[in-house]
PDB file of C-alpha atoms and ligand atoms in Angstrom:
ATOM      1  CA  MET A   1      16.467  12.628   2.853  1.00 91.00           C
ATOM      2  CA  LYS A   2      16.085  15.465   5.369  1.00 97.00           C
ATOM      3  CA  VAL A   3      12.845  16.083   7.229  1.00 98.00           C
ATOM      4  CA  LEU A   4      11.497  19.593   7.696  1.00 98.00           C
ATOM      5  CA  ASN A   5       8.804  19.667  10.365  1.00 98.00           C
ATOM      6  CA  PHE A   6       7.179  23.115  10.313  1.00 98.00           C
ATOM      7  CA  GLY A   7       5.051  22.807  13.419  1.00 98.00           C
ATOM      8  CA  SER A   8       3.856  23.800  16.848  1.00 98.00           C
ATOM      9  CA  LEU A   9       5.801  23.936  20.085  1.00 98.00           C
ATOM     10  CA  ASN A  10       3.638  23.929  23.212  1.00 98.00           C
ATOM     11  CA  ILE A  11       3.996  23.994  26.948  1.00 98.00           C
ATOM     12  CA  ASP A  12       1.641  21.233  28.132  1.00 97.00           C
ATOM     13  CA  TYR A  13      -0.136  21.714  31.476  1.00 98.00           C
ATOM     14  CA  VAL A  14      -1.391  18.230  32.287  1.00 96.00           C
ATOM     15  CA  TYR A  15      -4.046  17.971  35.027  1.00 97.00           C
ATOM     16  CA  GLN A  16      -4.938  14.617  36.589  1.00 97.00           C
ATOM     17  CA  VAL A  17      -8.730  14.468  36.838  1.00 98.00           C
ATOM     18  CA  PRO A  18     -11.216  11.823  38.046  1.00 98.00           C
ATOM     19  CA  HIS A  19     -13.244  12.527  34.853  1.00 98.00           C
ATOM     20  CA  PHE A  20     -13.292  15.209  32.145  1.00 98.00           C
ATOM     21  CA  VAL A  21     -14.877  18.419  33.410  1.00 97.00           C
ATOM     22  CA  LYS A  22     -18.504  18.820  32.280  1.00 97.00           C
ATOM     23  CA  GLU A  23     -20.420  21.932  31.260  1.00 97.00           C
ATOM     24  CA  GLY A  24     -21.183  24.048  34.325  1.00 97.00           C
ATOM     25  CA  GLU A  25     -19.052  21.849  36.616  1.00 97.00           C
ATOM     26  CA  THR A  26     -16.171  22.985  38.827  1.00 97.00           C
ATOM     27  CA  LEU A  27     -13.768  20.094  39.262  1.00 97.00           C
ATOM     28  CA  ALA A  28     -10.723  19.780  41.529  1.00 98.00           C
ATOM     29  CA  SER A  29      -7.752  18.182  39.781  1.00 98.00           C
ATOM     30  CA  THR A  30      -5.552  15.806  41.749  1.00 97.00           C
ATOM     31  CA  GLY A  31      -2.256  16.853  40.201  1.00 97.00           C
ATOM     32  CA  LEU A  32      -0.484  19.068  37.695  1.00 97.00           C
ATOM     33  CA  CYS A  33       2.606  18.310  35.612  1.00 95.00           C
ATOM     34  CA  VAL A  34       4.245  20.557  33.028  1.00 96.00           C
ATOM     35  CA  PHE A  35       5.754  18.911  29.939  1.00 95.00           C
ATOM     36  CA  SER A  36       7.109  19.935  26.575  1.00 96.00           C
ATOM     37  CA  GLY A  37       4.610  19.189  23.833  1.00 97.00           C
ATOM     38  CA  GLY A  38       2.825  20.395  20.743  1.00 98.00           C
ATOM     39  CA  LYS A  39       2.049  17.996  17.908  1.00 98.00           C
ATOM     40  CA  GLY A  40       4.884  19.544  15.919  1.00 98.00           C
ATOM     41  CA  LEU A  41       7.512  19.237  18.639  1.00 98.00           C
ATOM     42  CA  ASN A  42       6.371  15.721  19.588  1.00 98.00           C
ATOM     43  CA  GLN A  43       6.589  14.509  15.992  1.00 98.00           C
ATOM     44  CA  SER A  44      10.067  16.013  15.577  1.00 98.00           C
ATOM     45  CA  VAL A  45      11.217  14.264  18.753  1.00 98.00           C
ATOM     46  CA  ALA A  46       9.676  10.975  17.577  1.00 98.00           C
ATOM     47  CA  LEU A  47      11.286  11.252  14.135  1.00 98.00           C
ATOM     48  CA  ALA A  48      14.693  12.011  15.659  1.00 98.00           C
ATOM     49  CA  ARG A  49      14.448   9.271  18.319  1.00 98.00           C
ATOM     50  CA  ALA A  50      13.564   6.904  15.459  1.00 98.00           C
ATOM     51  CA  GLY A  51      16.774   7.910  13.690  1.00 98.00           C
ATOM     52  CA  ALA A  52      15.671  10.498  11.085  1.00 98.00           C
ATOM     53  CA  GLN A  53      17.537  13.740  10.314  1.00 98.00           C
ATOM     54  CA  VAL A  54      15.032  16.399  11.393  1.00 98.00           C
ATOM     55  CA  PHE A  55      14.893  20.187  11.229  1.00 98.00           C
ATOM     56  CA  HIS A  56      12.122  21.782  13.281  1.00 98.00           C
ATOM     57  CA  ALA A  57      10.792  25.184  12.163  1.00 98.00           C
ATOM     58  CA  GLY A  58       8.393  27.220  14.277  1.00 98.00           C
ATOM     59  CA  ASN A  59       7.956  29.996  16.806  1.00 98.00           C
ATOM     60  CA  ILE A  60       8.108  30.306  20.582  1.00 98.00           C
ATOM     61  CA  GLY A  61       8.191  33.096  23.147  1.00 98.00           C
ATOM     62  CA  GLU A  62      10.970  33.550  25.693  1.00 98.00           C
ATOM     63  CA  ASP A  63       8.895  31.560  28.206  1.00 98.00           C
ATOM     64  CA  GLY A  64       9.324  28.480  26.010  1.00 98.00           C
ATOM     65  CA  VAL A  65      13.073  28.375  25.510  1.00 98.00           C
ATOM     66  CA  PHE A  66      13.253  25.126  27.518  1.00 98.00           C
ATOM     67  CA  LEU A  67      11.376  23.442  24.654  1.00 98.00           C
ATOM     68  CA  LEU A  68      14.508  23.849  22.542  1.00 98.00           C
ATOM     69  CA  ASP A  69      16.443  21.725  25.047  1.00 97.00           C
ATOM     70  CA  GLU A  70      13.984  18.867  24.565  1.00 97.00           C
ATOM     71  CA  LEU A  71      14.394  19.057  20.787  1.00 98.00           C
ATOM     72  CA  ASN A  72      18.180  19.437  20.940  1.00 98.00           C
ATOM     73  CA  ASP A  73      18.528  16.538  23.392  1.00 98.00           C
ATOM     74  CA  ALA A  74      16.596  14.327  20.968  1.00 98.00           C
ATOM     75  CA  GLY A  75      18.952  15.347  18.138  1.00 98.00           C
ATOM     76  CA  VAL A  76      16.574  17.713  16.311  1.00 98.00           C
ATOM     77  CA  ASN A  77      18.144  20.717  14.545  1.00 98.00           C
ATOM     78  CA  THR A  78      16.485  23.821  16.075  1.00 98.00           C
ATOM     79  CA  SER A  79      18.214  26.520  14.013  1.00 98.00           C
ATOM     80  CA  LEU A  80      14.879  27.271  12.277  1.00 98.00           C
ATOM     81  CA  VAL A  81      12.943  27.937  15.498  1.00 98.00           C
ATOM     82  CA  CYS A  82      12.476  31.689  16.145  1.00 98.00           C
ATOM     83  CA  VAL A  83      12.305  33.015  19.715  1.00 98.00           C
ATOM     84  CA  HIS A  84      10.105  36.138  20.091  1.00 98.00           C
ATOM     85  CA  SER A  85      10.287  38.593  22.974  1.00 98.00           C
ATOM     86  CA  ASP A  86       6.761  39.950  22.445  1.00 97.00           C
ATOM     87  CA  ILE A  87       4.638  36.777  22.134  1.00 98.00           C
ATOM     88  CA  LYS A  88       3.847  33.955  24.539  1.00 98.00           C
ATOM     89  CA  THR A  89       4.665  30.356  23.651  1.00 98.00           C
ATOM     90  CA  GLY A  90       1.669  28.246  22.668  1.00 98.00           C
ATOM     91  CA  HIS A  91       0.272  26.031  25.371  1.00 98.00           C
ATOM     92  CA  ALA A  92      -2.152  23.180  25.937  1.00 98.00           C
ATOM     93  CA  VAL A  93      -4.394  22.500  28.916  1.00 98.00           C
ATOM     94  CA  ILE A  94      -4.710  18.726  29.070  1.00 97.00           C
ATOM     95  CA  GLN A  95      -7.041  16.708  31.272  1.00 97.00           C
ATOM     96  CA  ASN A  96      -5.784  13.175  31.876  1.00 95.00           C
ATOM     97  CA  ASP A  97      -8.291  10.703  33.365  1.00 95.00           C
ATOM     98  CA  PRO A  98      -7.559   7.488  35.339  1.00 95.00           C
ATOM     99  CA  SER A  99      -7.742   5.389  32.131  1.00 92.00           C
ATOM    100  CA  GLY A 100      -5.002   7.503  30.554  1.00 90.00           C
ATOM    101  CA  ASN A 101      -7.423   9.190  28.139  1.00 91.00           C
ATOM    102  CA  ASN A 102      -7.154  12.903  27.568  1.00 93.00           C
ATOM    103  CA  CYS A 103      -8.860  15.973  26.199  1.00 95.00           C
ATOM    104  CA  ILE A 104      -6.890  18.989  25.068  1.00 95.00           C
ATOM    105  CA  LEU A 105      -7.553  22.728  24.936  1.00 97.00           C
ATOM    106  CA  LEU A 106      -5.060  24.699  22.812  1.00 97.00           C
ATOM    107  CA  TYR A 107      -3.815  28.262  23.026  1.00 98.00           C
ATOM    108  CA  GLY A 108      -1.960  29.039  19.775  1.00 98.00           C
ATOM    109  CA  GLY A 109       0.297  31.877  20.991  1.00 98.00           C
ATOM    110  CA  ALA A 110       3.558  32.081  19.021  1.00 98.00           C
ATOM    111  CA  ASN A 111       2.514  29.089  16.897  1.00 98.00           C
ATOM    112  CA  GLN A 112       0.121  31.430  15.093  1.00 98.00           C
ATOM    113  CA  SER A 113       2.773  34.013  14.183  1.00 98.00           C
ATOM    114  CA  VAL A 114       4.318  32.419  11.070  1.00 98.00           C
ATOM    115  CA  THR A 115       5.012  35.049   8.372  1.00 98.00           C
ATOM    116  CA  PRO A 116       5.535  34.768   4.584  1.00 98.00           C
ATOM    117  CA  ALA A 117       9.141  36.004   5.034  1.00 98.00           C
ATOM    118  CA  GLN A 118       9.796  33.253   7.596  1.00 98.00           C
ATOM    119  CA  ILE A 119       8.358  30.621   5.247  1.00 98.00           C
ATOM    120  CA  GLU A 120      10.615  31.757   2.412  1.00 98.00           C
ATOM    121  CA  SER A 121      13.693  31.675   4.600  1.00 98.00           C
ATOM    122  CA  VAL A 122      12.860  28.257   6.151  1.00 98.00           C
ATOM    123  CA  PHE A 123      12.512  26.560   2.756  1.00 98.00           C
ATOM    124  CA  ALA A 124      15.793  27.973   1.409  1.00 97.00           C
ATOM    125  CA  SER A 125      17.791  24.859   2.251  1.00 93.00           C
ATOM    126  CA  PHE A 126      15.273  22.141   1.318  1.00 98.00           C
ATOM    127  CA  GLY A 127      14.551  20.525  -2.033  1.00 97.00           C
ATOM    128  CA  LYS A 128      12.952  17.670  -3.932  1.00 96.00           C
ATOM    129  CA  ASP A 129      14.587  14.866  -1.964  1.00 96.00           C
ATOM    130  CA  ASP A 130      13.239  16.161   1.338  1.00 98.00           C
ATOM    131  CA  LEU A 131      10.075  15.495   3.330  1.00 98.00           C
ATOM    132  CA  LEU A 132       7.826  18.182   4.814  1.00 98.00           C
ATOM    133  CA  VAL A 133       5.800  17.161   7.877  1.00 98.00           C
ATOM    134  CA  LEU A 134       2.840  19.338   8.890  1.00 98.00           C
ATOM    135  CA  GLN A 135       0.093  19.317  11.486  1.00 98.00           C
ATOM    136  CA  ASN A 136      -2.634  21.952  11.944  1.00 98.00           C
ATOM    137  CA  GLU A 137      -1.427  23.943  14.956  1.00 98.00           C
ATOM    138  CA  ILE A 138       0.326  26.770  13.068  1.00 98.00           C
ATOM    139  CA  ASN A 139      -0.995  29.439  10.688  1.00 98.00           C
ATOM    140  CA  ASP A 140      -0.430  29.847   6.934  1.00 97.00           C
ATOM    141  CA  LEU A 141      -0.440  26.172   5.949  1.00 98.00           C
ATOM    142  CA  LEU A 142      -1.648  27.159   2.476  1.00 98.00           C
ATOM    143  CA  LEU A 143       1.516  29.152   1.791  1.00 98.00           C
ATOM    144  CA  ILE A 144       3.765  26.549   3.435  1.00 98.00           C
ATOM    145  CA  ILE A 145       2.316  23.777   1.260  1.00 98.00           C
ATOM    146  CA  ALA A 146       2.567  25.941  -1.873  1.00 98.00           C
ATOM    147  CA  GLU A 147       6.259  26.553  -1.131  1.00 98.00           C
ATOM    148  CA  SER A 148       6.922  22.846  -0.521  1.00 98.00           C
ATOM    149  CA  LYS A 149       5.245  21.977  -3.842  1.00 98.00           C
ATOM    150  CA  ARG A 150       7.338  24.627  -5.615  1.00 97.00           C
ATOM    151  CA  LYS A 151      10.414  22.893  -4.188  1.00 97.00           C
ATOM    152  CA  GLY A 152       9.126  19.454  -5.222  1.00 98.00           C
ATOM    153  CA  MET A 153       9.178  18.132  -1.629  1.00 98.00           C
ATOM    154  CA  THR A 154       7.147  15.147  -0.405  1.00 98.00           C
ATOM    155  CA  LEU A 155       4.314  16.231   1.909  1.00 98.00           C
ATOM    156  CA  CYS A 156       3.116  14.320   4.958  1.00 98.00           C
ATOM    157  CA  LEU A 157       0.055  15.930   6.512  1.00 98.00           C
ATOM    158  CA  ASN A 158      -1.353  15.077   9.918  1.00 98.00           C
ATOM    159  CA  PRO A 159      -4.624  17.074   9.770  1.00 98.00           C
ATOM    160  CA  SER A 160      -4.923  17.533  13.503  1.00 97.00           C
ATOM    161  CA  PRO A 161      -6.873  19.315  14.809  1.00 96.00           C
ATOM    162  CA  MET A 162      -9.150  19.002  11.760  1.00 96.00           C
ATOM    163  CA  SER A 163     -10.669  22.272  10.572  1.00 95.00           C
ATOM    164  CA  GLU A 164     -12.288  23.659   7.436  1.00 94.00           C
ATOM    165  CA  ASN A 165      -9.139  25.418   6.234  1.00 94.00           C
ATOM    166  CA  LEU A 166      -7.584  21.976   5.707  1.00 96.00           C
ATOM    167  CA  TYR A 167     -10.248  20.533   3.400  1.00 96.00           C
ATOM    168  CA  PRO A 168      -8.744  21.873   0.139  1.00 96.00           C
ATOM    169  CA  LEU A 169      -5.189  21.024   1.322  1.00 97.00           C
ATOM    170  CA  ILE A 170      -5.766  17.363   2.173  1.00 98.00           C
ATOM    171  CA  PRO A 171      -5.745  16.087  -1.459  1.00 97.00           C
ATOM    172  CA  LYS A 172      -2.311  17.719  -1.907  1.00 98.00           C
ATOM    173  CA  ALA A 173      -0.720  15.363   0.640  1.00 98.00           C
ATOM    174  CA  ASP A 174       1.488  12.461  -0.432  1.00 98.00           C
ATOM    175  CA  TYR A 175       1.029  10.853   2.987  1.00 98.00           C
ATOM    176  CA  LEU A 176      -1.978  11.516   5.219  1.00 98.00           C
ATOM    177  CA  LEU A 177      -2.012  10.251   8.822  1.00 98.00           C
ATOM    178  CA  LEU A 178      -5.304  10.803  10.599  1.00 98.00           C
ATOM    179  CA  ASN A 179      -7.622   9.309  13.213  1.00 96.00           C
ATOM    180  CA  GLU A 180     -11.255   8.210  12.942  1.00 95.00           C
ATOM    181  CA  VAL A 181     -12.715  11.504  14.145  1.00 94.00           C
ATOM    182  CA  GLU A 182     -10.650  13.500  11.661  1.00 96.00           C
ATOM    183  CA  ALA A 183     -11.488  11.093   8.818  1.00 96.00           C
ATOM    184  CA  ALA A 184     -15.220  11.309   9.542  1.00 95.00           C
ATOM    185  CA  GLN A 185     -15.091  15.112   9.639  1.00 94.00           C
ATOM    186  CA  TYR A 186     -13.267  15.266   6.313  1.00 95.00           C
ATOM    187  CA  LEU A 187     -15.475  12.741   4.531  1.00 94.00           C
ATOM    188  CA  ASP A 188     -18.615  14.396   5.836  1.00 89.00           C
ATOM    189  CA  HIS A 189     -17.428  17.605   4.208  1.00 84.00           C
ATOM    190  CA  ALA A 190     -16.155  15.980   0.980  1.00 76.00           C
ATOM    191  CA  ASP A 191     -19.344  14.036   0.337  1.00 69.00           C
ATOM    192  CA  ALA A 192     -21.611  12.896   3.135  1.00 57.00           C
ATOM    193  CA  SER A 193     -22.564   9.765   1.134  1.00 63.00           C
ATOM    194  CA  SER A 194     -18.909   8.657   1.175  1.00 61.00           C
ATOM    195  CA  LEU A 195     -19.383   7.831   4.859  1.00 64.00           C
ATOM    196  CA  GLU A 196     -22.025   5.219   4.102  1.00 69.00           C
ATOM    197  CA  GLY A 197     -19.500   2.579   3.058  1.00 72.00           C
ATOM    198  CA  GLY A 198     -17.351   3.228   6.138  1.00 90.00           C
ATOM    199  CA  LEU A 199     -14.234   5.295   6.671  1.00 93.00           C
ATOM    200  CA  GLU A 200     -11.830   3.032   4.775  1.00 94.00           C
ATOM    201  CA  THR A 201     -13.903   2.894   1.604  1.00 92.00           C
ATOM    202  CA  GLY A 202     -14.708   6.583   1.893  1.00 93.00           C
ATOM    203  CA  LEU A 203     -11.044   7.580   2.181  1.00 95.00           C
ATOM    204  CA  SER A 204      -9.937   5.267  -0.603  1.00 94.00           C
ATOM    205  CA  GLU A 205     -12.609   6.662  -2.936  1.00 93.00           C
ATOM    206  CA  ALA A 206     -12.181  10.319  -1.957  1.00 93.00           C
ATOM    207  CA  LEU A 207      -8.363  10.301  -2.035  1.00 95.00           C
ATOM    208  CA  PRO A 208      -7.248   7.438  -4.329  1.00 96.00           C
ATOM    209  CA  GLN A 209      -3.797   8.909  -4.969  1.00 97.00           C
ATOM    210  CA  VAL A 210      -2.918   9.619  -1.306  1.00 98.00           C
ATOM    211  CA  LYS A 211      -1.041   7.141   0.919  1.00 98.00           C
ATOM    212  CA  ILE A 212      -3.207   7.106   4.037  1.00 98.00           C
ATOM    213  CA  VAL A 213      -2.776   5.711   7.533  1.00 98.00           C
ATOM    214  CA  LEU A 214      -6.036   5.705   9.479  1.00 97.00           C
ATOM    215  CA  THR A 215      -5.332   5.221  13.183  1.00 97.00           C
ATOM    216  CA  LEU A 216      -8.046   3.489  15.195  1.00 95.00           C
ATOM    217  CA  GLY A 217      -6.771   3.706  18.806  1.00 91.00           C
ATOM    218  CA  GLU A 218      -7.106   0.330  20.560  1.00 89.00           C
ATOM    219  CA  ASN A 219      -8.229  -1.188  17.251  1.00 93.00           C
ATOM    220  CA  GLY A 220      -4.886  -0.575  15.561  1.00 96.00           C
ATOM    221  CA  CYS A 221      -4.491   1.136  12.218  1.00 97.00           C
ATOM    222  CA  VAL A 222      -5.121   0.679   8.511  1.00 97.00           C
ATOM    223  CA  TRP A 223      -2.991   1.615   5.495  1.00 98.00           C
ATOM    224  CA  ILE A 224      -5.123   2.687   2.548  1.00 97.00           C
ATOM    225  CA  HIS A 225      -3.654   3.457  -0.864  1.00 97.00           C
ATOM    226  CA  GLY A 226      -6.253   3.155  -3.603  1.00 93.00           C
ATOM    227  CA  ASP A 227      -7.351  -0.484  -3.416  1.00 92.00           C
ATOM    228  CA  GLU A 228      -4.422  -1.542  -1.238  1.00 96.00           C
ATOM    229  CA  ILE A 229      -5.443  -2.125   2.387  1.00 96.00           C
ATOM    230  CA  ILE A 230      -3.052  -3.293   5.127  1.00 97.00           C
ATOM    231  CA  ARG A 231      -4.188  -3.753   8.718  1.00 97.00           C
ATOM    232  CA  GLN A 232      -2.107  -3.642  11.874  1.00 97.00           C
ATOM    233  CA  GLU A 233      -3.479  -4.581  15.286  1.00 96.00           C
ATOM    234  CA  ALA A 234      -2.624  -2.432  18.296  1.00 95.00           C
ATOM    235  CA  PHE A 235      -0.152  -3.826  20.848  1.00 96.00           C
ATOM    236  CA  LYS A 236      -1.595  -4.288  24.317  1.00 93.00           C
ATOM    237  CA  ALA A 237      -0.354  -1.719  26.843  1.00 93.00           C
ATOM    238  CA  ASN A 238      -1.193  -0.498  30.334  1.00 92.00           C
ATOM    239  CA  ALA A 239      -2.013   3.101  29.421  1.00 91.00           C
ATOM    240  CA  VAL A 240      -1.246   5.837  31.937  1.00 93.00           C
ATOM    241  CA  ASP A 241      -1.317   8.756  29.483  1.00 92.00           C
ATOM    242  CA  THR A 242      -2.232   8.583  25.793  1.00 91.00           C
ATOM    243  CA  THR A 243      -0.924  12.101  25.030  1.00 92.00           C
ATOM    244  CA  ALA A 244       1.447  12.041  22.033  1.00 94.00           C
ATOM    245  CA  ALA A 245       0.715   8.396  21.151  1.00 96.00           C
ATOM    246  CA  GLY A 246      -0.436   9.548  17.705  1.00 96.00           C
ATOM    247  CA  ASP A 247       2.624  11.798  17.340  1.00 97.00           C
ATOM    248  CA  THR A 248       4.900   8.896  18.283  1.00 98.00           C
ATOM    249  CA  PHE A 249       3.174   6.735  15.672  1.00 98.00           C
ATOM    250  CA  THR A 250       3.634   9.427  13.005  1.00 98.00           C
ATOM    251  CA  GLY A 251       7.345   9.910  13.724  1.00 98.00           C
ATOM    252  CA  PHE A 252       8.198   6.210  13.825  1.00 98.00           C
ATOM    253  CA  PHE A 253       6.075   5.358  10.777  1.00 98.00           C
ATOM    254  CA  LEU A 254       7.712   8.043   8.620  1.00 98.00           C
ATOM    255  CA  ALA A 255      11.203   7.212   9.881  1.00 98.00           C
ATOM    256  CA  GLY A 256      10.528   3.545   9.118  1.00 98.00           C
ATOM    257  CA  ILE A 257       9.376   4.312   5.568  1.00 98.00           C
ATOM    258  CA  MET A 258      12.393   6.597   4.988  1.00 97.00           C
ATOM    259  CA  ASP A 259      14.605   3.820   6.271  1.00 97.00           C
ATOM    260  CA  GLY A 260      13.255   1.552   3.526  1.00 97.00           C
ATOM    261  CA  LYS A 261      11.025  -0.641   5.692  1.00 98.00           C
ATOM    262  CA  PRO A 262       8.110  -2.287   3.829  1.00 98.00           C
ATOM    263  CA  THR A 263       4.764  -0.682   4.743  1.00 98.00           C
ATOM    264  CA  GLU A 264       3.656  -3.645   6.922  1.00 98.00           C
ATOM    265  CA  GLU A 265       6.835  -3.424   8.926  1.00 97.00           C
ATOM    266  CA  ALA A 266       6.673   0.371   9.309  1.00 98.00           C
ATOM    267  CA  LEU A 267       3.094   0.061  10.622  1.00 98.00           C
ATOM    268  CA  ARG A 268       4.156  -2.567  13.158  1.00 98.00           C
ATOM    269  CA  TYR A 269       7.194  -0.509  14.208  1.00 98.00           C
ATOM    270  CA  ALA A 270       5.089   2.650  14.693  1.00 98.00           C
ATOM    271  CA  SER A 271       2.337   0.773  16.544  1.00 98.00           C
ATOM    272  CA  PHE A 272       4.828  -0.692  18.993  1.00 98.00           C
ATOM    273  CA  ALA A 273       6.420   2.734  19.590  1.00 98.00           C
ATOM    274  CA  ALA A 274       2.970   4.239  20.283  1.00 97.00           C
ATOM    275  CA  ALA A 275       2.143   1.390  22.690  1.00 97.00           C
ATOM    276  CA  LEU A 276       5.335   2.134  24.634  1.00 97.00           C
ATOM    277  CA  ALA A 277       4.524   5.882  24.723  1.00 97.00           C
ATOM    278  CA  VAL A 278       1.147   5.376  26.404  1.00 96.00           C
ATOM    279  CA  THR A 279       2.764   3.547  29.328  1.00 96.00           C
ATOM    280  CA  ARG A 280       4.623   6.754  30.292  1.00 95.00           C
ATOM    281  CA  PRO A 281       3.354  10.171  31.396  1.00 93.00           C
ATOM    282  CA  GLY A 282       3.614  13.356  29.341  1.00 91.00           C
ATOM    283  CA  ALA A 283       3.913  14.207  25.668  1.00 91.00           C
ATOM    284  CA  SER A 284       7.471  14.307  24.307  1.00 93.00           C
ATOM    285  CA  PRO A 285       9.069  12.728  27.437  1.00 93.00           C
ATOM    286  CA  SER A 286       6.959   9.604  26.784  1.00 95.00           C
ATOM    287  CA  ILE A 287       8.371   9.007  23.287  1.00 98.00           C
ATOM    288  CA  PRO A 288      10.693   5.975  23.162  1.00 98.00           C
ATOM    289  CA  THR A 289      14.005   5.635  21.346  1.00 98.00           C
ATOM    290  CA  LYS A 290      14.672   3.449  18.306  1.00 98.00           C
ATOM    291  CA  ALA A 291      16.764   1.131  20.516  1.00 97.00           C
ATOM    292  CA  GLU A 292      13.847   0.618  22.923  1.00 97.00           C
ATOM    293  CA  VAL A 293      11.431  -0.108  20.092  1.00 98.00           C
ATOM    294  CA  ASP A 294      13.817  -2.474  18.280  1.00 96.00           C
ATOM    295  CA  ALA A 295      14.588  -4.353  21.511  1.00 96.00           C
ATOM    296  CA  GLY A 296      10.929  -4.588  22.551  1.00 95.00           C
ATOM    297  CA  LEU A 297       9.725  -5.765  19.145  1.00 94.00           C
ATOM    298  CA  LYS A 298      12.160  -8.683  19.147  1.00 90.00           C
ATOM    299  CA  HIS A 299      10.314 -10.222  22.072  1.00 84.00           C
ATOM    300  CA  THR A 300       6.754  -9.318  21.143  1.00 81.00           C
ATOM    301  CA  ARG A 301       4.058 -10.647  18.854  1.00 66.00           C
ATOM    302  CA  PRO A 302       0.997  -8.487  18.145  1.00 55.00           C
TER     303      PRO A 302
HETATM  304  O1  RIB B   1      -0.749  15.350  20.313  1.00 90.68           O
HETATM  305  C1  RIB B   1      -0.519  15.769  21.629  1.00 90.68           C
HETATM  306  C2  RIB B   1      -0.256  17.244  21.662  1.00 90.68           C
HETATM  307  O2  RIB B   1      -1.403  17.947  21.251  1.00 90.68           O
HETATM  308  C3  RIB B   1       0.083  17.791  23.025  1.00 90.68           C
HETATM  309  O3  RIB B   1       1.447  17.724  23.325  1.00 90.68           O
HETATM  310  C4  RIB B   1      -0.506  19.200  22.991  1.00 90.68           C
HETATM  311  O4  RIB B   1       0.445  20.205  23.091  1.00 90.68           O
HETATM  312  C5  RIB B   1      -1.274  19.282  21.682  1.00 90.68           C
HETATM  313  O5  RIB B   1      -0.597  19.955  20.708  1.00 90.68           O
END
């Protein structure tokens, strides 16, 4: 099974701040680092470091060519990434506080320049045995999903950042990986009363056919597929930067499932990888390798 990740590539400007800047406040940061990032790029790196065969499709400007090195070094095929001379690469302004928490402001740039012709050409070499991975940082998801369905591909959707355009697309996913904020937004739209029984019940009732992983930060994660519920606790970690923890989880979970791991084991594998990622600064540079995760898990109990 090949993975096609049609997703964003960002330059991340990460500012160290004593607290997140408030409305009307001018705040001096204590440091700036520049990393490769983007939910798309991070998930491709995580999938590849976890051992999957990954093709990344997307768009960058000439200022972002170094992002290709990060993907290539991880073993991702970048032949489907287009470099444009007239558009700037997408970027993210990230505030990172002393607890390792972050908040992110996105500029779409080249990520928002996907065309129907590009979509047609990207899907030419993929078919029913392949997996499409999508986030919500590029344009034209409707057409991309329609093309993947026409090809009979499996769809994994990470609806992040959540927005209204995704609501009709979410039930089309085979796998849905989302956090509590995204789940609450979706359920509130689908049927506000579905929130009354809690997120797990709401998701299971609203999307009974979808295989869902609800990530809960320090509280671990939950697998929900109809009536089937599996819980995984989070591994303890000294967080310095939580950026890309969710992307690491997504990549390792999907690679684990593709590798034939039972769901419980794939959840544990992905949770451990995410716990390692938060102990390191940056987005894609913080993502561990399969060897690191395998070695660490041998000596750890959740
Ligand atoms: O999930 C983390 C990512 O979100 C960052 O790398 C940033 O680029 C944004 O896309």
